[in-house]
mmCIF file of C-alpha atoms and ligand atoms in Angstrom:
data_model
loop_
_atom_site.group_PDB
_atom_site.id
_atom_site.type_symbol
_atom_site.label_atom_id
_atom_site.label_comp_id
_atom_site.label_asym_id
_atom_site.label_seq_id
_atom_site.Cartn_x
_atom_site.Cartn_y
_atom_site.Cartn_z
ATOM 1 C CA MET A 1 119.853 112.751 85.938
ATOM 2 C CA ASN A 2 122.253 112.722 88.861
ATOM 3 C CA ARG A 3 119.933 112.184 91.771
ATOM 4 C CA THR A 4 121.156 110.762 95.068
ATOM 5 C CA ASN A 5 120.360 107.063 95.292
ATOM 6 C CA ILE A 6 119.359 105.988 98.762
ATOM 7 C CA ILE A 7 118.445 102.813 100.592
ATOM 8 C CA ALA A 8 117.176 103.764 104.040
ATOM 9 C CA GLY A 9 116.371 101.210 106.729
ATOM 10 C CA ASN A 10 113.671 102.058 109.256
ATOM 11 C CA TRP A 11 114.141 99.674 112.175
ATOM 12 C CA LYS A 12 110.955 100.950 113.876
ATOM 13 C CA MET A 13 110.527 99.633 117.460
ATOM 14 C CA ASN A 14 112.824 96.659 116.958
ATOM 15 C CA MET A 15 116.298 95.672 118.169
ATOM 16 C CA THR A 16 117.688 95.449 121.669
ATOM 17 C CA LEU A 17 120.991 97.173 122.369
ATOM 18 C CA ASP A 18 123.134 94.174 121.454
ATOM 19 C CA GLU A 19 121.053 93.231 118.432
ATOM 20 C CA GLY A 20 121.108 96.782 117.104
ATOM 21 C CA LYS A 21 124.848 97.175 117.555
ATOM 22 C CA ALA A 22 125.457 93.846 115.827
ATOM 23 C CA LEU A 23 123.218 94.768 112.879
ATOM 24 C CA ALA A 24 124.825 98.198 112.449
ATOM 25 C CA THR A 25 128.316 96.695 112.688
ATOM 26 C CA GLU A 26 127.526 94.178 109.965
ATOM 27 C CA ILE A 27 126.082 96.827 107.666
ATOM 28 C CA VAL A 28 128.962 99.264 108.156
ATOM 29 C CA LYS A 29 131.537 96.492 107.689
ATOM 30 C CA GLN A 30 130.039 95.237 104.460
ATOM 31 C CA ALA A 31 128.546 98.308 102.784
ATOM 32 C CA THR A 32 130.792 99.377 99.951
ATOM 33 C CA ASP A 33 131.257 102.750 98.349
ATOM 34 C CA ASN A 34 129.001 101.911 95.398
ATOM 35 C CA GLY A 35 127.378 105.287 94.855
ATOM 36 C CA VAL A 36 124.288 104.489 96.944
ATOM 37 C CA LYS A 37 123.801 106.151 100.310
ATOM 38 C CA ALA A 38 122.901 103.692 103.047
ATOM 39 C CA ILE A 39 120.877 105.320 105.818
ATOM 40 C CA ILE A 40 120.009 103.487 108.994
ATOM 41 C CA ALA A 41 117.272 104.659 111.327
ATOM 42 C CA PRO A 42 117.436 102.839 114.662
ATOM 43 C CA PRO A 43 115.216 103.653 117.649
ATOM 44 C CA TYR A 44 116.275 106.745 119.614
ATOM 45 C CA TYR A 45 118.123 104.913 122.375
ATOM 46 C CA LEU A 46 120.472 103.263 119.863
ATOM 47 C CA LEU A 47 121.399 106.400 117.945
ATOM 48 C CA GLU A 48 124.530 107.235 119.864
ATOM 49 C CA SER A 49 125.903 103.669 119.738
ATOM 50 C CA VAL A 50 125.161 103.377 116.035
ATOM 51 C CA ARG A 51 126.820 106.759 115.442
ATOM 52 C CA GLN A 52 130.007 105.376 116.999
ATOM 53 C CA ILE A 53 129.798 102.305 114.790
ATOM 54 C CA ILE A 54 129.252 104.361 111.629
ATOM 55 C CA GLY A 55 132.143 106.669 112.554
ATOM 56 C CA ASN A 56 132.848 108.987 109.663
ATOM 57 C CA SER A 57 131.832 106.587 106.922
ATOM 58 C CA LYS A 58 131.296 108.372 103.632
ATOM 59 C CA HIS A 59 128.480 106.062 102.531
ATOM 60 C CA VAL A 60 126.577 105.035 105.668
ATOM 61 C CA PHE A 61 124.461 107.688 107.374
ATOM 62 C CA LEU A 62 122.322 107.915 110.491
ATOM 63 C CA ALA A 63 118.651 108.860 110.727
ATOM 64 C CA ALA A 64 116.185 109.275 113.568
ATOM 65 C CA GLN A 65 112.678 107.919 113.042
ATOM 66 C CA ASN A 66 110.942 111.001 114.410
ATOM 67 C CA CYS A 67 111.448 114.177 116.442
ATOM 68 C CA HIS A 68 109.198 116.416 118.504
ATOM 69 C CA GLN A 69 107.601 119.461 116.910
ATOM 70 C CA GLU A 70 108.676 121.875 119.631
ATOM 71 C CA ALA A 71 112.276 122.951 120.125
ATOM 72 C CA ALA A 72 112.534 122.211 123.856
ATOM 73 C CA GLY A 73 110.605 122.261 127.107
ATOM 74 C CA ALA A 74 108.143 120.355 129.231
ATOM 75 C CA TYR A 75 107.291 117.475 126.876
ATOM 76 C CA THR A 76 107.942 114.408 128.998
ATOM 77 C CA GLY A 77 109.260 111.478 127.035
ATOM 78 C CA GLU A 78 109.904 113.420 123.845
ATOM 79 C CA ILE A 79 113.112 114.015 121.887
ATOM 80 C CA SER A 80 114.019 117.326 120.270
ATOM 81 C CA VAL A 81 115.807 118.029 117.024
ATOM 82 C CA ASN A 82 118.744 119.556 118.903
ATOM 83 C CA MET A 83 119.120 116.407 120.997
ATOM 84 C CA LEU A 84 119.258 114.398 117.788
ATOM 85 C CA LYS A 85 121.793 116.785 116.341
ATOM 86 C CA SER A 86 123.933 116.471 119.467
ATOM 87 C CA VAL A 87 124.324 112.724 118.923
ATOM 88 C CA GLY A 88 125.312 113.171 115.292
ATOM 89 C CA VAL A 89 122.145 112.328 113.391
ATOM 90 C CA ASP A 90 122.274 113.179 109.664
ATOM 91 C CA TYR A 91 118.587 112.759 108.715
ATOM 92 C CA ILE A 92 115.191 112.692 110.399
ATOM 93 C CA ILE A 93 112.298 110.648 109.044
ATOM 94 C CA ILE A 94 109.228 112.865 109.304
ATOM 95 C CA GLY A 95 105.609 111.982 108.619
ATOM 96 C CA HIS A 96 105.797 108.200 108.585
ATOM 97 C CA SER A 97 102.255 106.835 108.228
ATOM 98 C CA GLU A 98 102.584 104.994 111.553
ATOM 99 C CA ARG A 99 103.229 108.363 113.238
ATOM 100 C CA ARG A 100 100.364 109.963 111.337
ATOM 101 C CA ASN A 101 97.959 107.132 112.174
ATOM 102 C CA TYR A 102 98.884 106.017 115.685
ATOM 103 C CA PHE A 103 100.048 109.372 117.049
ATOM 104 C CA ASP A 104 97.671 111.682 115.171
ATOM 105 C CA GLU A 105 100.404 113.649 113.461
ATOM 106 C CA THR A 106 98.868 116.255 111.190
ATOM 107 C CA ASN A 107 100.321 117.969 108.143
ATOM 108 C CA LYS A 108 100.566 121.163 110.203
ATOM 109 C CA MET A 109 102.500 119.438 112.978
ATOM 110 C CA LEU A 110 104.841 117.959 110.395
ATOM 111 C CA THR A 111 105.566 121.431 109.005
ATOM 112 C CA LYS A 112 106.960 122.397 112.401
ATOM 113 C CA LYS A 113 109.118 119.287 112.551
ATOM 114 C CA VAL A 114 110.444 119.888 109.030
ATOM 115 C CA ASN A 115 111.296 123.509 109.872
ATOM 116 C CA LEU A 116 113.118 122.600 113.080
ATOM 117 C CA ALA A 117 115.110 119.834 111.388
ATOM 118 C CA LEU A 118 116.226 122.027 108.513
ATOM 119 C CA GLN A 119 117.075 124.946 110.821
ATOM 120 C CA ALA A 120 119.290 122.587 112.834
ATOM 121 C CA GLY A 121 121.103 121.567 109.653
ATOM 122 C CA LEU A 122 119.611 118.074 109.474
ATOM 123 C CA ASP A 123 118.161 116.658 106.285
ATOM 124 C CA VAL A 124 114.673 115.193 106.098
ATOM 125 C CA ILE A 125 113.147 112.029 104.709
ATOM 126 C CA PHE A 126 109.530 113.089 104.343
ATOM 127 C CA CYS A 127 106.965 110.296 104.045
ATOM 128 C CA CYS A 128 103.717 110.568 102.155
ATOM 129 C CA GLY A 129 101.203 108.057 100.866
ATOM 130 C CA GLU A 130 97.572 107.059 100.780
ATOM 131 C CA SER A 131 95.395 104.468 102.523
ATOM 132 C CA LEU A 132 93.650 101.719 100.596
ATOM 133 C CA THR A 133 90.300 103.538 100.768
ATOM 134 C CA ILE A 134 91.805 106.661 99.281
ATOM 135 C CA ARG A 135 93.382 104.641 96.470
ATOM 136 C CA GLU A 136 90.109 102.829 95.806
ATOM 137 C CA ASP A 137 88.424 106.227 95.559
ATOM 138 C CA ASN A 138 91.098 107.206 93.044
ATOM 139 C CA ALA A 139 92.017 110.171 95.238
ATOM 140 C CA HIS A 140 95.634 109.162 95.911
ATOM 141 C CA VAL A 141 97.304 111.818 93.801
ATOM 142 C CA GLN A 142 95.247 114.593 95.390
ATOM 143 C CA HIS A 143 95.911 113.177 98.839
ATOM 144 C CA VAL A 144 99.689 113.081 98.392
ATOM 145 C CA LYS A 145 99.644 116.508 96.753
ATOM 146 C CA ARG A 146 97.946 117.882 99.841
ATOM 147 C CA GLN A 147 100.448 116.213 102.176
ATOM 148 C CA LEU A 148 103.328 117.777 100.249
ATOM 149 C CA ARG A 149 101.674 121.177 99.922
ATOM 150 C CA GLU A 150 100.710 121.477 103.570
ATOM 151 C CA SER A 151 104.015 120.306 105.043
ATOM 152 C CA LEU A 152 106.714 121.185 102.512
ATOM 153 C CA PHE A 153 105.788 123.757 99.923
ATOM 154 C CA HIS A 154 106.358 126.739 102.190
ATOM 155 C CA LEU A 155 110.086 125.949 101.930
ATOM 156 C CA TYR A 156 112.499 128.008 99.863
ATOM 157 C CA GLU A 157 114.211 126.148 97.029
ATOM 158 C CA ASN A 158 117.493 125.769 98.911
ATOM 159 C CA GLU A 159 115.591 124.257 101.851
ATOM 160 C CA PHE A 160 113.484 121.961 99.697
ATOM 161 C CA SER A 161 116.673 120.599 98.114
ATOM 162 C CA ARG A 162 117.420 118.988 101.501
ATOM 163 C CA ILE A 163 114.228 116.941 101.464
ATOM 164 C CA VAL A 164 114.106 113.336 100.339
ATOM 165 C CA ILE A 165 110.548 112.212 99.613
ATOM 166 C CA ALA A 166 109.467 108.684 100.492
ATOM 167 C CA TYR A 167 106.281 107.562 98.787
ATOM 168 C CA GLU A 168 104.804 104.844 100.975
ATOM 169 C CA PRO A 169 101.311 103.600 100.146
ATOM 170 C CA ILE A 170 99.914 102.621 103.556
ATOM 171 C CA TRP A 171 98.299 99.497 102.146
ATOM 172 C CA ALA A 172 101.762 98.196 101.262
ATOM 173 C CA ILE A 173 103.557 98.930 104.539
ATOM 174 C CA GLY A 174 104.328 95.802 106.521
ATOM 175 C CA THR A 175 101.565 93.941 104.699
ATOM 176 C CA GLY A 176 103.646 92.009 102.214
ATOM 177 C CA GLU A 177 101.517 93.591 99.504
ATOM 178 C CA VAL A 178 103.955 95.617 97.439
ATOM 179 C CA ALA A 179 102.837 98.269 94.952
ATOM 180 C CA THR A 180 103.407 97.094 91.408
ATOM 181 C CA PRO A 181 106.391 98.714 89.701
ATOM 182 C CA LEU A 182 103.892 100.505 87.456
ATOM 183 C CA GLN A 183 101.903 101.880 90.409
ATOM 184 C CA ALA A 184 105.126 103.051 92.048
ATOM 185 C CA GLN A 185 106.421 104.651 88.847
ATOM 186 C CA GLU A 186 103.095 106.413 88.197
ATOM 187 C CA MET A 187 103.022 107.922 91.675
ATOM 188 C CA HIS A 188 106.691 108.908 91.651
ATOM 189 C CA ALA A 189 106.189 110.623 88.297
ATOM 190 C CA GLU A 190 103.109 112.414 89.697
ATOM 191 C CA ILE A 191 105.089 113.532 92.736
ATOM 192 C CA ARG A 192 107.843 114.859 90.491
ATOM 193 C CA LYS A 193 105.212 116.735 88.479
ATOM 194 C CA ILE A 194 103.711 118.203 91.661
ATOM 195 C CA VAL A 195 107.184 119.350 92.790
ATOM 196 C CA SER A 196 107.874 120.789 89.358
ATOM 197 C CA ASN A 197 104.601 122.740 89.354
ATOM 198 C CA ASN A 198 105.374 124.167 92.755
ATOM 199 C CA TYR A 199 109.082 124.850 92.222
ATOM 200 C CA ASP A 200 110.475 124.064 88.779
ATOM 201 C CA ASP A 201 111.564 121.140 86.682
ATOM 202 C CA ARG A 202 115.227 121.435 87.627
ATOM 203 C CA ILE A 203 114.335 121.008 91.293
ATOM 204 C CA ALA A 204 111.874 118.210 90.555
ATOM 205 C CA GLN A 205 114.464 116.305 88.550
ATOM 206 C CA ALA A 206 116.979 116.662 91.386
ATOM 207 C CA THR A 207 114.595 115.415 94.094
ATOM 208 C CA THR A 208 115.241 111.919 95.405
ATOM 209 C CA ILE A 209 111.996 109.943 95.672
ATOM 210 C CA LEU A 210 112.110 106.627 97.519
ATOM 211 C CA TYR A 211 109.536 103.871 97.384
ATOM 212 C CA GLY A 212 108.472 102.230 100.658
ATOM 213 C CA GLY A 213 106.099 99.341 101.315
ATOM 214 C CA SER A 214 107.116 95.677 101.588
ATOM 215 C CA CYS A 215 110.178 96.265 99.404
ATOM 216 C CA LYS A 216 112.667 93.399 99.673
ATOM 217 C CA PRO A 217 115.304 91.690 97.547
ATOM 218 C CA SER A 218 112.730 89.444 95.850
ATOM 219 C CA ASN A 219 110.709 92.349 94.441
ATOM 220 C CA ALA A 220 113.119 95.296 94.373
ATOM 221 C CA GLU A 221 114.667 94.749 90.976
ATOM 222 C CA ALA A 222 111.582 95.717 88.988
ATOM 223 C CA LEU A 223 110.821 98.645 91.323
ATOM 224 C CA PHE A 224 114.376 100.006 91.115
ATOM 225 C CA ALA A 225 114.304 99.691 87.333
ATOM 226 C CA LYS A 226 111.664 102.414 87.135
ATOM 227 C CA PRO A 227 113.080 105.796 86.120
ATOM 228 C CA ASP A 228 111.494 107.843 88.904
ATOM 229 C CA VAL A 229 112.278 105.413 91.732
ATOM 230 C CA ASP A 230 115.569 106.491 93.328
ATOM 231 C CA GLY A 231 115.788 103.821 95.999
ATOM 232 C CA GLY A 232 113.768 102.608 98.947
ATOM 233 C CA LEU A 233 112.671 103.231 102.498
ATOM 234 C CA ILE A 234 112.760 99.756 103.913
ATOM 235 C CA GLY A 235 111.080 98.447 107.068
ATOM 236 C CA GLY A 236 111.026 94.674 107.604
ATOM 237 C CA ALA A 237 113.846 93.858 105.189
ATOM 238 C CA SER A 238 116.178 96.351 106.877
ATOM 239 C CA LEU A 239 116.316 94.202 110.004
ATOM 240 C CA LYS A 240 118.491 91.581 108.315
ATOM 241 C CA ALA A 241 121.945 92.771 107.282
ATOM 242 C CA GLU A 242 121.973 90.389 104.335
ATOM 243 C CA ASP A 243 118.720 91.750 102.852
ATOM 244 C CA PHE A 244 119.602 95.382 103.467
ATOM 245 C CA LEU A 245 123.047 94.951 101.885
ATOM 246 C CA LYS A 246 121.495 93.132 98.952
ATOM 247 C CA LEU A 247 119.107 96.041 98.380
ATOM 248 C CA LEU A 248 122.072 98.445 98.379
ATOM 249 C CA GLU A 249 123.776 96.289 95.765
ATOM 250 C CA MET A 250 120.609 96.032 93.676
ATOM 251 C CA ARG A 251 120.158 99.793 93.687
ATOM 252 C CA ALA A 252 123.795 100.291 92.713
ATOM 253 C CA ALA A 253 123.356 97.926 89.771
ATOM 254 C CA LYS A 254 120.677 100.208 88.253
HETATM 255 C C1 LIG B 1 108.167 101.453 106.335
HETATM 256 O O1 LIG B 1 107.648 101.319 107.437
HETATM 257 O O2 LIG B 1 108.673 102.541 106.023
HETATM 258 C C2 LIG B 1 108.152 100.314 105.437
HETATM 259 C C3 LIG B 1 108.338 100.524 104.174
HETATM 260 O O3 LIG B 1 107.933 99.081 106.025
HETATM 261 P P1 LIG B 1 107.932 97.646 105.276
HETATM 262 O O4 LIG B 1 109.128 97.644 104.351
HETATM 263 O O5 LIG B 1 108.069 96.656 106.372
HETATM 264 O O6 LIG B 1 106.660 97.573 104.524
#
């Protein structure tokens, strides 16, 4: 199956101007055209500088970490999809668990963000995943199904084809506790089944599903070897050019 392979780096609230420019420069200089899309998601204030550094690279792309759910107006401190588009963003990460948990983002709110991003012509990396309690209750599949249904499944097929799904179990994000390759594969296969039931198998097979949660060079090989894992959404390990580039190489070797 010819799915797009992606390694996306979510820098979160890290990197000063100089640090961010240096990291992006290193990544763009060393990333090769190896069939894997590299996506970097710096904080808002760095987007324009990183866009200049990426230039019109055919294999490094730019993502924002979030956007506001309204198109414009009196929302002090917020950033709209059109602002992101105007600085040349390619993707928007929507529904990261840190946004859901710390900023009370609901599935309904995320629907609005997804719609605005797609209408503006930007692609979406949509995050889903369960907390430890939900997994211990064995309710993780239902939980993720609901996240997808309530935020994405209103989309037409041609719109849904512009969504990349990132499965990120919350208990593995930034904790050093990575999901086992088997746990990741099981969930990715479930997600593909859920997409297939809602759309069809052709669409499900074409959907890129990334794993996120303490993924780094020392554990990525076994994760990337799983048939339904199409790459990673990387937090901590995306802050070091060497690790991020290594993950790109490892994905390409699959
Ligand atoms: C993330 O925040 O998307 C993430 C996967 O973080 P980390 O790799 O640091 O767990």
